[in-house]
mmCIF file of N, CA, C and O in Angstrom:
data_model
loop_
_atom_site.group_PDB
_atom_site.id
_atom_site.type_symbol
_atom_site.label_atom_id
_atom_site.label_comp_id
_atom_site.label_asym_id
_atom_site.label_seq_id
_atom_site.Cartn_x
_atom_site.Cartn_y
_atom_site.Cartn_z
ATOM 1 N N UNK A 1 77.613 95.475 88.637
ATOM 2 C CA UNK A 1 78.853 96.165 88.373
ATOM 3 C C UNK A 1 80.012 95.534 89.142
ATOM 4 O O UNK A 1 81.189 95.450 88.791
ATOM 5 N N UNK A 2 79.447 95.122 90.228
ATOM 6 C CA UNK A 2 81.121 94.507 90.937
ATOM 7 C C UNK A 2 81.344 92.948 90.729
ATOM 8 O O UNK A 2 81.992 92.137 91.390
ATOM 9 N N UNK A 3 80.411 92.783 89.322
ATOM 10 C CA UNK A 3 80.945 91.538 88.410
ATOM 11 C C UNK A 3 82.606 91.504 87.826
ATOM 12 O O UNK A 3 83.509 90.668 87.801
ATOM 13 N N UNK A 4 82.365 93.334 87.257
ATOM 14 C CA UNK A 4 83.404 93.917 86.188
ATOM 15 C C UNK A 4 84.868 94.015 87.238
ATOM 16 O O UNK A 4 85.956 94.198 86.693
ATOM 17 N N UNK A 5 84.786 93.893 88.575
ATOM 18 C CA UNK A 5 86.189 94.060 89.228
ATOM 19 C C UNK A 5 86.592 93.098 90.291
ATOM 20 O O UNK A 5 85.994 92.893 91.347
ATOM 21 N N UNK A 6 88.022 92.365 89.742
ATOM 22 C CA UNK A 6 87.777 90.971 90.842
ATOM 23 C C UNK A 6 88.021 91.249 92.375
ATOM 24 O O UNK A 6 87.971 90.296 93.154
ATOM 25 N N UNK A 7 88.324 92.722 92.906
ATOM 26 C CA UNK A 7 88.734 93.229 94.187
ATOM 27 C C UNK A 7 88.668 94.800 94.148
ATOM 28 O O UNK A 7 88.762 95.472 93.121
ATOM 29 N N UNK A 8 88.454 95.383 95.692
ATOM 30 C CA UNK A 8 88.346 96.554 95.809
ATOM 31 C C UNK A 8 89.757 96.792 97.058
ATOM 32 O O UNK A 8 89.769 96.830 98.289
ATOM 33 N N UNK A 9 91.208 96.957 95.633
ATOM 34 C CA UNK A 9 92.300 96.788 97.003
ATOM 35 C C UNK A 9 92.828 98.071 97.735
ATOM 36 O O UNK A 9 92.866 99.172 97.185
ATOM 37 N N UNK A 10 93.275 97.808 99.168
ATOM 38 C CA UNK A 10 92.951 98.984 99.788
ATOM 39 C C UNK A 10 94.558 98.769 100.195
ATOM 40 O O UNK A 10 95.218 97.789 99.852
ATOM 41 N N UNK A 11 95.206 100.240 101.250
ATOM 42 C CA UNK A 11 96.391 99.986 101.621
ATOM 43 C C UNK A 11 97.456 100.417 100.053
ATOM 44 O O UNK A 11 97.136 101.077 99.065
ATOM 45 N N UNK A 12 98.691 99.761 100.373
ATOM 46 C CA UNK A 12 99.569 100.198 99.362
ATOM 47 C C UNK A 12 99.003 100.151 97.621
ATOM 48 O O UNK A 12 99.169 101.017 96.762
ATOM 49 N N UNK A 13 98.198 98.630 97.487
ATOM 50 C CA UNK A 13 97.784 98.664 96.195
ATOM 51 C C UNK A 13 96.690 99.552 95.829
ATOM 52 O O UNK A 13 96.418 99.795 94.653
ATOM 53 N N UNK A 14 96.024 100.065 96.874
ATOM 54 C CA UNK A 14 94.639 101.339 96.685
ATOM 55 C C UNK A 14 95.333 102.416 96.062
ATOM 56 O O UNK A 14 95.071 103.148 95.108
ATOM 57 N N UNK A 15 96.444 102.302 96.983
ATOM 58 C CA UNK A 15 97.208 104.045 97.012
ATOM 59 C C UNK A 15 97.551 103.829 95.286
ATOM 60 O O UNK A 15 97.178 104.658 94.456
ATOM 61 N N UNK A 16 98.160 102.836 94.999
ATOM 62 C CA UNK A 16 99.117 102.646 93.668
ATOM 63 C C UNK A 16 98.065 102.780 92.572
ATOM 64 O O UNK A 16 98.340 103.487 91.602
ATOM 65 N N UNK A 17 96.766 102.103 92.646
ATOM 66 C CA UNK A 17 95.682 102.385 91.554
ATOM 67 C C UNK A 17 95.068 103.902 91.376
ATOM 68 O O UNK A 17 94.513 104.476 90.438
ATOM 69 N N UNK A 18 95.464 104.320 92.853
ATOM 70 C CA UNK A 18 94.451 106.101 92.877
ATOM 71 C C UNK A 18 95.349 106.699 91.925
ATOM 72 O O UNK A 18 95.024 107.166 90.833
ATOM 73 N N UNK A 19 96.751 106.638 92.528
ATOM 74 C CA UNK A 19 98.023 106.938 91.535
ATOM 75 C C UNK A 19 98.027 106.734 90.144
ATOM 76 O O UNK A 19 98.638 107.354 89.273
ATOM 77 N N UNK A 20 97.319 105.852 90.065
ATOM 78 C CA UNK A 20 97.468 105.052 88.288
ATOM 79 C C UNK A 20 96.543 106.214 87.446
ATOM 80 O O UNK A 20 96.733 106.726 86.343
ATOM 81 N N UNK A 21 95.060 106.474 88.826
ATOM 82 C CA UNK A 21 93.676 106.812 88.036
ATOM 83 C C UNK A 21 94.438 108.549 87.583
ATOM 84 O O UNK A 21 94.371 109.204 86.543
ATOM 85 N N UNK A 22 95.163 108.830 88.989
ATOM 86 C CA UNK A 22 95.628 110.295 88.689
ATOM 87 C C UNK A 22 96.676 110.944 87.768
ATOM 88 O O UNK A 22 96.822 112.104 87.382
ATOM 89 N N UNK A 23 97.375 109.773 87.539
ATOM 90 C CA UNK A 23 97.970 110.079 86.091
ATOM 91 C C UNK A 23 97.933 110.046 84.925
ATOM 92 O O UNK A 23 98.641 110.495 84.024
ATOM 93 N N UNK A 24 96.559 109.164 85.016
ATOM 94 C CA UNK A 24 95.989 109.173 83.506
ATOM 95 C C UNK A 24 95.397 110.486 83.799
ATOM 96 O O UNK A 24 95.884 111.343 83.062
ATOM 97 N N UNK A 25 94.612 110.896 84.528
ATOM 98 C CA UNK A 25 93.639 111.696 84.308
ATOM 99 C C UNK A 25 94.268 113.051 83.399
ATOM 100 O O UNK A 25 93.802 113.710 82.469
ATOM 101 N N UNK A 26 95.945 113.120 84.393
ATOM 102 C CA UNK A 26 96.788 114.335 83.773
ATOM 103 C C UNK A 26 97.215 114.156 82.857
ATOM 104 O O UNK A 26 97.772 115.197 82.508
ATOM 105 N N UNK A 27 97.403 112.961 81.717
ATOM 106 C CA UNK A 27 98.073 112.720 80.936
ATOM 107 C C UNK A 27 96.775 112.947 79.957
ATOM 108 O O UNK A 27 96.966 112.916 78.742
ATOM 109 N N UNK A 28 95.545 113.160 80.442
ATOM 110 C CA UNK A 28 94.434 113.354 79.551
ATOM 111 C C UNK A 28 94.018 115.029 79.408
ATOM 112 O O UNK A 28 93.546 115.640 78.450
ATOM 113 N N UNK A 29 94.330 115.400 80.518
ATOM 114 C CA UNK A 29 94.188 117.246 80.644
ATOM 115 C C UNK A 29 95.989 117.559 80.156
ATOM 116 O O UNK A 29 96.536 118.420 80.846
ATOM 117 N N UNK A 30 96.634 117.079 79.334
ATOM 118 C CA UNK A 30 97.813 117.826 78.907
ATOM 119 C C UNK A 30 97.601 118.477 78.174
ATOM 120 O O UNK A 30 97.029 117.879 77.263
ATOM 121 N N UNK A 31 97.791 120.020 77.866
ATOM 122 C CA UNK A 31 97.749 121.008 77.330
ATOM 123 C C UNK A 31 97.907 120.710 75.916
ATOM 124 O O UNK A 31 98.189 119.513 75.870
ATOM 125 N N UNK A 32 97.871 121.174 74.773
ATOM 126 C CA UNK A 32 98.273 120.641 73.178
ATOM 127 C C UNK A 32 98.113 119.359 72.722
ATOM 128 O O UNK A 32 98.425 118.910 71.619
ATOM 129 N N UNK A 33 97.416 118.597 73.996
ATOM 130 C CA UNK A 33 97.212 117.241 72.866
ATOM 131 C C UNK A 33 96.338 116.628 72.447
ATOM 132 O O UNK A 33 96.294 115.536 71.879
ATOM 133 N N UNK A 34 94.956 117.955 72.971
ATOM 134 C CA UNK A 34 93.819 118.017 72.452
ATOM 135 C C UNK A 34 93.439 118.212 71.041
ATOM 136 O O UNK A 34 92.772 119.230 70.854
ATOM 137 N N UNK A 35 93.739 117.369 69.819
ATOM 138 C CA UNK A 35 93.658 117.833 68.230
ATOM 139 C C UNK A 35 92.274 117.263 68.225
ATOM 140 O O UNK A 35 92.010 116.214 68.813
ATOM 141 N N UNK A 36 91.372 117.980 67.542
ATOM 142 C CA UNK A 36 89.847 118.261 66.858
ATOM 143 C C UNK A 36 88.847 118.637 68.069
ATOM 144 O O UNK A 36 88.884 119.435 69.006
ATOM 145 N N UNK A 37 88.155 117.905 67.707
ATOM 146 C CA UNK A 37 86.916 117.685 69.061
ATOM 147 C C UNK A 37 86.925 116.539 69.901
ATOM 148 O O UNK A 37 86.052 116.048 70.617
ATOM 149 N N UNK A 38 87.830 116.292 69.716
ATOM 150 C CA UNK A 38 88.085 115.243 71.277
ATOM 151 C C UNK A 38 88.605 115.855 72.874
ATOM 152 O O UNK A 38 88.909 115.333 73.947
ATOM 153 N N UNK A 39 88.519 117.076 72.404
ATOM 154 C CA UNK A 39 88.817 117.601 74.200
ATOM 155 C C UNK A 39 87.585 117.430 75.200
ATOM 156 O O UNK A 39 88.117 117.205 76.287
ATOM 157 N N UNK A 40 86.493 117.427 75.334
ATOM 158 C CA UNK A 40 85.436 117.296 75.358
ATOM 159 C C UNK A 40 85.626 115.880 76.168
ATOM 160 O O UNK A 40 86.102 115.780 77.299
ATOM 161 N N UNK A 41 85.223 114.969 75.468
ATOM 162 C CA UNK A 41 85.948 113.631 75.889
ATOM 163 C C UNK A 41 86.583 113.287 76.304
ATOM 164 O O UNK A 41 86.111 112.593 77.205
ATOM 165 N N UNK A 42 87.827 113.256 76.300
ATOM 166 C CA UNK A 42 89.148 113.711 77.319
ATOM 167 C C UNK A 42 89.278 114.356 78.618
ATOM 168 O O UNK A 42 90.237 114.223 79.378
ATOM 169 N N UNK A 43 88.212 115.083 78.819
ATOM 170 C CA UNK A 43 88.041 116.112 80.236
ATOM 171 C C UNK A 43 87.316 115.548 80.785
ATOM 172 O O UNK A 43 87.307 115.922 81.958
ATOM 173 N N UNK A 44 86.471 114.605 80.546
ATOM 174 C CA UNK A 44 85.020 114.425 80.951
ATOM 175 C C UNK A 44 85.339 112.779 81.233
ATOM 176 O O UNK A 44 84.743 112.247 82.169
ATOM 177 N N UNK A 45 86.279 111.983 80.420
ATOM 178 C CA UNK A 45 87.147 110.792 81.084
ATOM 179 C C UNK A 45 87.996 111.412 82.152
ATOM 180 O O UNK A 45 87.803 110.877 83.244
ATOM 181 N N UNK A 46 88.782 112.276 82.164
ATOM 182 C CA UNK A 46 89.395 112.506 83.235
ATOM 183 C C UNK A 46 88.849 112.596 84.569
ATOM 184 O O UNK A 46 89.273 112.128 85.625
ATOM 185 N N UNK A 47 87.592 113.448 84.258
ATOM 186 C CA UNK A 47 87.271 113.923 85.561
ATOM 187 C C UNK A 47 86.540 112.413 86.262
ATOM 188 O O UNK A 47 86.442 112.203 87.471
ATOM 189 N N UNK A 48 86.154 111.624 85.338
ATOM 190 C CA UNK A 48 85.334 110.510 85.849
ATOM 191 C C UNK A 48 86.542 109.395 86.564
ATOM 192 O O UNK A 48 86.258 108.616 87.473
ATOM 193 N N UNK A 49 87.919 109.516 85.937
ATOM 194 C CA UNK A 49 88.969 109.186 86.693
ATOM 195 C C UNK A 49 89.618 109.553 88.297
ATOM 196 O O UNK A 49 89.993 108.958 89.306
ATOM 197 N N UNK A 50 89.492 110.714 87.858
ATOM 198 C CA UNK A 50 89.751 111.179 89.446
ATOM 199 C C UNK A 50 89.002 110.902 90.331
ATOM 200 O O UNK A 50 89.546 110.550 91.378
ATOM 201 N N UNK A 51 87.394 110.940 90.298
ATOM 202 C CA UNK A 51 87.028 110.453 90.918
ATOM 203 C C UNK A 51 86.853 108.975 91.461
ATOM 204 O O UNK A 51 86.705 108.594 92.623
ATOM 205 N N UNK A 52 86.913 108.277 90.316
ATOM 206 C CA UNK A 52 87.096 107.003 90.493
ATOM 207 C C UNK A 52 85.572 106.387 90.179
ATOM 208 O O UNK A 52 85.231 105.413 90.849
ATOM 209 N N UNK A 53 84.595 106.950 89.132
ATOM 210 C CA UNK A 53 83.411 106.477 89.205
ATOM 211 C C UNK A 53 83.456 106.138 87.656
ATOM 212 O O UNK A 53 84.278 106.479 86.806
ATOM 213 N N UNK A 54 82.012 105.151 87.532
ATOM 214 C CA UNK A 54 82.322 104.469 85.953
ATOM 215 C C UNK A 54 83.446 104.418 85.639
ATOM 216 O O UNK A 54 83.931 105.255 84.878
ATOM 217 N N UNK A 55 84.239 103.267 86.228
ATOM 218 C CA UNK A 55 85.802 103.271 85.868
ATOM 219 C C UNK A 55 85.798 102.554 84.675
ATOM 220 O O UNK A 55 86.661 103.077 83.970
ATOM 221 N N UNK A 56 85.282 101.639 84.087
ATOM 222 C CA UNK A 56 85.080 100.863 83.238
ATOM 223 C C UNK A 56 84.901 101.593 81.720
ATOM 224 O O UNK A 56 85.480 101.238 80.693
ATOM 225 N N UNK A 57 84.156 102.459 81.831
ATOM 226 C CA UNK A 57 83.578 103.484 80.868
ATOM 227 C C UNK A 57 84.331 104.662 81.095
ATOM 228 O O UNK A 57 83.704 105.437 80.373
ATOM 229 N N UNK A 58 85.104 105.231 81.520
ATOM 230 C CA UNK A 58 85.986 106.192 81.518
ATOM 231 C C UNK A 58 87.310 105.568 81.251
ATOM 232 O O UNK A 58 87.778 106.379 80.452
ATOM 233 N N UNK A 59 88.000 104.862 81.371
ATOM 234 C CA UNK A 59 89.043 104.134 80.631
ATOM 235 C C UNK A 59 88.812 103.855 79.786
ATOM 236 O O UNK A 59 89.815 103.828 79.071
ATOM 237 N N UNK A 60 87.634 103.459 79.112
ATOM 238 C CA UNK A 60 87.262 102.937 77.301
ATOM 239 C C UNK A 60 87.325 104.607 76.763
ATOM 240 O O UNK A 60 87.998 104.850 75.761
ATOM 241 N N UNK A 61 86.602 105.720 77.467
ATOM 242 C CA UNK A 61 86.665 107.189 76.799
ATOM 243 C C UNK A 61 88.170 107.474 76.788
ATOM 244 O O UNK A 61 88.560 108.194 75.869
ATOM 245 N N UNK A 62 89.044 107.041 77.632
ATOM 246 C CA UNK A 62 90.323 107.390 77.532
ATOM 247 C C UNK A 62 90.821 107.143 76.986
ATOM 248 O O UNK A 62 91.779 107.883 76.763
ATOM 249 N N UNK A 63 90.712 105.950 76.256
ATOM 250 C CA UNK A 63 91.744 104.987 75.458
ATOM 251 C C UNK A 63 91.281 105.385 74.164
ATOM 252 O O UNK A 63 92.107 105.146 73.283
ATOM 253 N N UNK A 64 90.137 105.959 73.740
ATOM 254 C CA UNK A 64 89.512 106.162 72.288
ATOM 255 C C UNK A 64 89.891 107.338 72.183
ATOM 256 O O UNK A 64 90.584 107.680 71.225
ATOM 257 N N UNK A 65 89.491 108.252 73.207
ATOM 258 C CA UNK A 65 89.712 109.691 73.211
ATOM 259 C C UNK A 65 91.591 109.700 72.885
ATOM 260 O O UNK A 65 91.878 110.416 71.926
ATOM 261 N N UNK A 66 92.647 109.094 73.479
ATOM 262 C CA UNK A 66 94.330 109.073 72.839
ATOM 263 C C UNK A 66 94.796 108.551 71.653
ATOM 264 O O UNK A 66 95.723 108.848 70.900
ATOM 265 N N UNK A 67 93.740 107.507 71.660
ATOM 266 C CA UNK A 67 93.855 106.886 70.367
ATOM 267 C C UNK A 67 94.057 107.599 69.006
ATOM 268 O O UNK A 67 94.990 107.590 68.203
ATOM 269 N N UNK A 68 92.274 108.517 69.046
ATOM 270 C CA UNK A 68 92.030 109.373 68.358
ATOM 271 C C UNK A 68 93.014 110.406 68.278
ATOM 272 O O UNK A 68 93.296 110.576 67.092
ATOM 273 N N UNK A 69 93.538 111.028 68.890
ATOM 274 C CA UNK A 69 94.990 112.070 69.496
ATOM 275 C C UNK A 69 95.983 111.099 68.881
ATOM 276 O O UNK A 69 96.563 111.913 68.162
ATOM 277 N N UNK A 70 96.425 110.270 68.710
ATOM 278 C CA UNK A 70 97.511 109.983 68.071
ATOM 279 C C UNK A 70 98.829 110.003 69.242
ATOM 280 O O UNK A 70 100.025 110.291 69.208
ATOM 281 N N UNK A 71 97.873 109.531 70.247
ATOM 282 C CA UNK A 71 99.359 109.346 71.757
ATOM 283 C C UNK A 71 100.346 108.375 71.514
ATOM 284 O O UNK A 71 100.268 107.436 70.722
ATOM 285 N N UNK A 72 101.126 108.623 72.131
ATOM 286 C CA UNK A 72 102.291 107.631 72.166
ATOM 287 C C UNK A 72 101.399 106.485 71.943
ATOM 288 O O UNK A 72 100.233 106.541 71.551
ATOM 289 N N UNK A 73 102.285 105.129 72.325
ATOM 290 C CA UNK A 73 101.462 104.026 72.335
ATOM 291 C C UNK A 73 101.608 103.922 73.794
ATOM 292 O O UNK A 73 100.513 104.018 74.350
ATOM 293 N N UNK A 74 102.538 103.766 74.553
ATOM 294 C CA UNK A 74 102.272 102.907 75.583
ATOM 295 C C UNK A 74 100.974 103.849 76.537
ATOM 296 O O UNK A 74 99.916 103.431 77.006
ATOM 297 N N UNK A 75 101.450 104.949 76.563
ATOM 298 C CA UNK A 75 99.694 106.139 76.641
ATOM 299 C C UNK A 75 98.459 105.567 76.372
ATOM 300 O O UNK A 75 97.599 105.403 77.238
ATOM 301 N N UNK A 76 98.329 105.241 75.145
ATOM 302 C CA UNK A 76 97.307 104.396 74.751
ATOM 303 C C UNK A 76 97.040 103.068 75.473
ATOM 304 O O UNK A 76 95.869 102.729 75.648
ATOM 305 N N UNK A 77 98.020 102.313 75.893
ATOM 306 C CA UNK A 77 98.286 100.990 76.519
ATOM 307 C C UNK A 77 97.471 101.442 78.303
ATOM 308 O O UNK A 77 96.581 100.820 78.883
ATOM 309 N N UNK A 78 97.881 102.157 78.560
ATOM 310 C CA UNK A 78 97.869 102.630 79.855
ATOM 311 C C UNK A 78 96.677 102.544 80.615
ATOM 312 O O UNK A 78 96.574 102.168 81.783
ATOM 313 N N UNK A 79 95.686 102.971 79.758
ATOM 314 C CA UNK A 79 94.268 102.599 80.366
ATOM 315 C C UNK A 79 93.612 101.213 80.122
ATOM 316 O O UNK A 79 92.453 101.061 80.509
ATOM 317 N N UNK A 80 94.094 100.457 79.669
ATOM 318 C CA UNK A 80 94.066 99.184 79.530
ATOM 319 C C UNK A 80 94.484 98.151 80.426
ATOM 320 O O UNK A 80 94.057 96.996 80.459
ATOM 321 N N UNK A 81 95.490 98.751 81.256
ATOM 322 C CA UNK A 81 95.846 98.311 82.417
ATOM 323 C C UNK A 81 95.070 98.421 83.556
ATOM 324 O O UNK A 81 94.876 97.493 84.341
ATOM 325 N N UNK A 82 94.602 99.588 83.666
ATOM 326 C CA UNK A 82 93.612 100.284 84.841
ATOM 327 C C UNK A 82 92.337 99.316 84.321
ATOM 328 O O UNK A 82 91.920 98.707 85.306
ATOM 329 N N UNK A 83 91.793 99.066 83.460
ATOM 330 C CA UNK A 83 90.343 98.492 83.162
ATOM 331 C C UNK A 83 90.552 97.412 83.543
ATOM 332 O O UNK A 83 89.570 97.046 84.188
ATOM 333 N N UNK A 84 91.973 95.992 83.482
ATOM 334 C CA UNK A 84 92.439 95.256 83.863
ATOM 335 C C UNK A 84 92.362 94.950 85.549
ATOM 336 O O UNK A 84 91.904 93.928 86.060
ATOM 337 N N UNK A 85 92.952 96.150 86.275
ATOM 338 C CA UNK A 85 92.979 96.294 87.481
ATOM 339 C C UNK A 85 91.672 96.388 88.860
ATOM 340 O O UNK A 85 91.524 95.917 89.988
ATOM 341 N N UNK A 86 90.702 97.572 87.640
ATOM 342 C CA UNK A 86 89.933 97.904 88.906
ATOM 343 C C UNK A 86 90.190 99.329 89.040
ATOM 344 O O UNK A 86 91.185 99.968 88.695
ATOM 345 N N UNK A 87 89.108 99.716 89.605
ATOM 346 C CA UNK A 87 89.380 100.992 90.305
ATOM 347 C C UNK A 87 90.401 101.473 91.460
ATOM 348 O O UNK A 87 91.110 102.475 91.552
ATOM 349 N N UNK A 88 90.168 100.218 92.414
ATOM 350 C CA UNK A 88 90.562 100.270 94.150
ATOM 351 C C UNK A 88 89.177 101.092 95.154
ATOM 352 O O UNK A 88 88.184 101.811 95.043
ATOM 353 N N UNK A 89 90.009 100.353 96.130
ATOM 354 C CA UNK A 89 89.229 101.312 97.312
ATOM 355 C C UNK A 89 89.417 102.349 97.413
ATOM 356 O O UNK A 89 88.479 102.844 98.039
ATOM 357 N N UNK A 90 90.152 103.085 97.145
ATOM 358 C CA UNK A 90 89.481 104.797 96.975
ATOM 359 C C UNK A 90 88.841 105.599 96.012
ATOM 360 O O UNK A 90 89.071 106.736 95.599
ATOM 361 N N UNK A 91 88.063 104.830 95.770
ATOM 362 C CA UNK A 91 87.070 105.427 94.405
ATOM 363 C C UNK A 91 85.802 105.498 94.855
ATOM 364 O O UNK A 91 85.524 104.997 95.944
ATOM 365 N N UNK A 92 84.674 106.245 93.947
ATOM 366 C CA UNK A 92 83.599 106.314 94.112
ATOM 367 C C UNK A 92 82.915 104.542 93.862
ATOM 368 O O UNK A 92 82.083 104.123 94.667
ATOM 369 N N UNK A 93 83.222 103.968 93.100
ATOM 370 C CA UNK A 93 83.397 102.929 92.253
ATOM 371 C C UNK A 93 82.926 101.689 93.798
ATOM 372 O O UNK A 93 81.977 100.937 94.021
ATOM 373 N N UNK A 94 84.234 102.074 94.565
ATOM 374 C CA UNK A 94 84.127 100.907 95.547
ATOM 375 C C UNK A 94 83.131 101.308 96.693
ATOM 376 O O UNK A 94 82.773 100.352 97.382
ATOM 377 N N UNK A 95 82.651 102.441 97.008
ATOM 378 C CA UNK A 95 81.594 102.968 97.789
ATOM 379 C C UNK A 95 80.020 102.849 97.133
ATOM 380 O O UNK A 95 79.087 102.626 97.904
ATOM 381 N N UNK A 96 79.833 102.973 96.013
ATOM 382 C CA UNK A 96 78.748 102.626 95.339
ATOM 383 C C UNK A 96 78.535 101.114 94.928
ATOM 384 O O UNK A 96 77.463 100.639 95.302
ATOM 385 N N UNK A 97 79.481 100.180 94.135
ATOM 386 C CA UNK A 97 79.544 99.135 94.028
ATOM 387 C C UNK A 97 80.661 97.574 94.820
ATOM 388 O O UNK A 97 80.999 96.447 94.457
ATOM 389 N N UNK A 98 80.866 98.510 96.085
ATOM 390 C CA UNK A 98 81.932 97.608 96.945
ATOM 391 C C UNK A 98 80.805 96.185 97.219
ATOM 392 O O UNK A 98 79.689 95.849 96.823
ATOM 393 N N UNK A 99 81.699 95.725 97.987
ATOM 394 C CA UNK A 99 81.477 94.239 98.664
ATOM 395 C C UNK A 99 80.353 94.568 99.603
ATOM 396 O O UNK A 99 80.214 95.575 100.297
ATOM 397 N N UNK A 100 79.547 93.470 99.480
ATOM 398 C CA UNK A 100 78.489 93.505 100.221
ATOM 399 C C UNK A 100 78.137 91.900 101.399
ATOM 400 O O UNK A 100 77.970 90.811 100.850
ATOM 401 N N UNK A 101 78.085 91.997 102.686
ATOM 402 C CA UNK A 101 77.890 90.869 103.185
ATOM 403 C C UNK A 101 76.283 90.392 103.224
ATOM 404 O O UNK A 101 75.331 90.956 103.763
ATOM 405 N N UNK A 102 76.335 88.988 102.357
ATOM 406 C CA UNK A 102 74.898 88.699 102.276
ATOM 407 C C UNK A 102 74.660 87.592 103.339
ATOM 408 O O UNK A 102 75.519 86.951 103.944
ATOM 409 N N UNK A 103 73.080 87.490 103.451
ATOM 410 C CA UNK A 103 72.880 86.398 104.592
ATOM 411 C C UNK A 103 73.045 87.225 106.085
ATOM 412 O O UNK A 103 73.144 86.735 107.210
ATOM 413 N N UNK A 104 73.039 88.306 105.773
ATOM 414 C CA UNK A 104 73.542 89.219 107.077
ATOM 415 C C UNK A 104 71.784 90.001 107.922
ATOM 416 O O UNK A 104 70.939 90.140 107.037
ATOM 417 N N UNK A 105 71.538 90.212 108.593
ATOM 418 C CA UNK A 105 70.057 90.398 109.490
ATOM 419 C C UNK A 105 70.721 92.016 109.997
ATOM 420 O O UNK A 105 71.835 92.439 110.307
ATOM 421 N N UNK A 106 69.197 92.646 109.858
ATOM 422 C CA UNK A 106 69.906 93.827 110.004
ATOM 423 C C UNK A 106 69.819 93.914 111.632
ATOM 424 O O UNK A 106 69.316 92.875 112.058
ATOM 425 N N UNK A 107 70.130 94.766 112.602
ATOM 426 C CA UNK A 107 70.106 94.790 114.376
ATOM 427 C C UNK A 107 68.745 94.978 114.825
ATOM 428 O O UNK A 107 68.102 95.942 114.410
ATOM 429 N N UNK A 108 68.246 94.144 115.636
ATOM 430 C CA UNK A 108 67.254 94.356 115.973
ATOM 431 C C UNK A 108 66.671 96.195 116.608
ATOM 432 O O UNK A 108 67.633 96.942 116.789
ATOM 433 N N UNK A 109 65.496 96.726 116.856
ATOM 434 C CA UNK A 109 65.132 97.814 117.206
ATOM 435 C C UNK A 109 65.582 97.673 118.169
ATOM 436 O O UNK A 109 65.999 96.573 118.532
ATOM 437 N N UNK A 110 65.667 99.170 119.185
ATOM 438 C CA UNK A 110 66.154 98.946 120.122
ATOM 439 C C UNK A 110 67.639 98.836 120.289
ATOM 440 O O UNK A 110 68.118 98.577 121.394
#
């Protein structure tokens, strides 16, 4: 999985992606713009947004799930950017699939 993201960025650009994940998420729980059975989908991308886990697969549910809704476009555009980006370091995303140092010995006992 941490094929799918070229960095886990932390600091101002973390803050700006958590930001990114949290406004999609609301732009996905907006009241009335749930038409058929795509709310379902929509809630269930969101919530996987906020947290910041399967970012990869919750931006593809997002983007199908507005699509389907008939969102603006650049709405539609929006999670396309985030799949582009990455999650960041404040996601579940970068705690489960962060950077790992290899070649590394674990401390001796003791």
């Amino acid at each position: 999985m941490q094929r799918l993201f070229v960095m886990f960025p932390d600091r101002g650009p973390g803050i700006g992606l958590l930001w990114l994940r949290l406004c999609l998420a609301a732009a996905l729980c907006t009241p009335g713009t749930h038409a058929g059975g795509w709310s379902a989908l929509c809630l269930l991308a969101a919530a996987m947004l906020m947290l910041g886990v399967l970012t990869p697969l919750a931006v593809l549910l997002a983007a199908v799930g507005m699509f389907a809704q008939q969102a603006p476009w650049p709405l539609v555009v929006q999670p396309l950017a985030l799949l582009m980006l990455g999650p960041g370091a404040y996601s579940l995303d970068a705690r489960l699939f962060g950077r790992r140092l290899l070649g590394r010995r674990p401390p001796p006992f003791g």
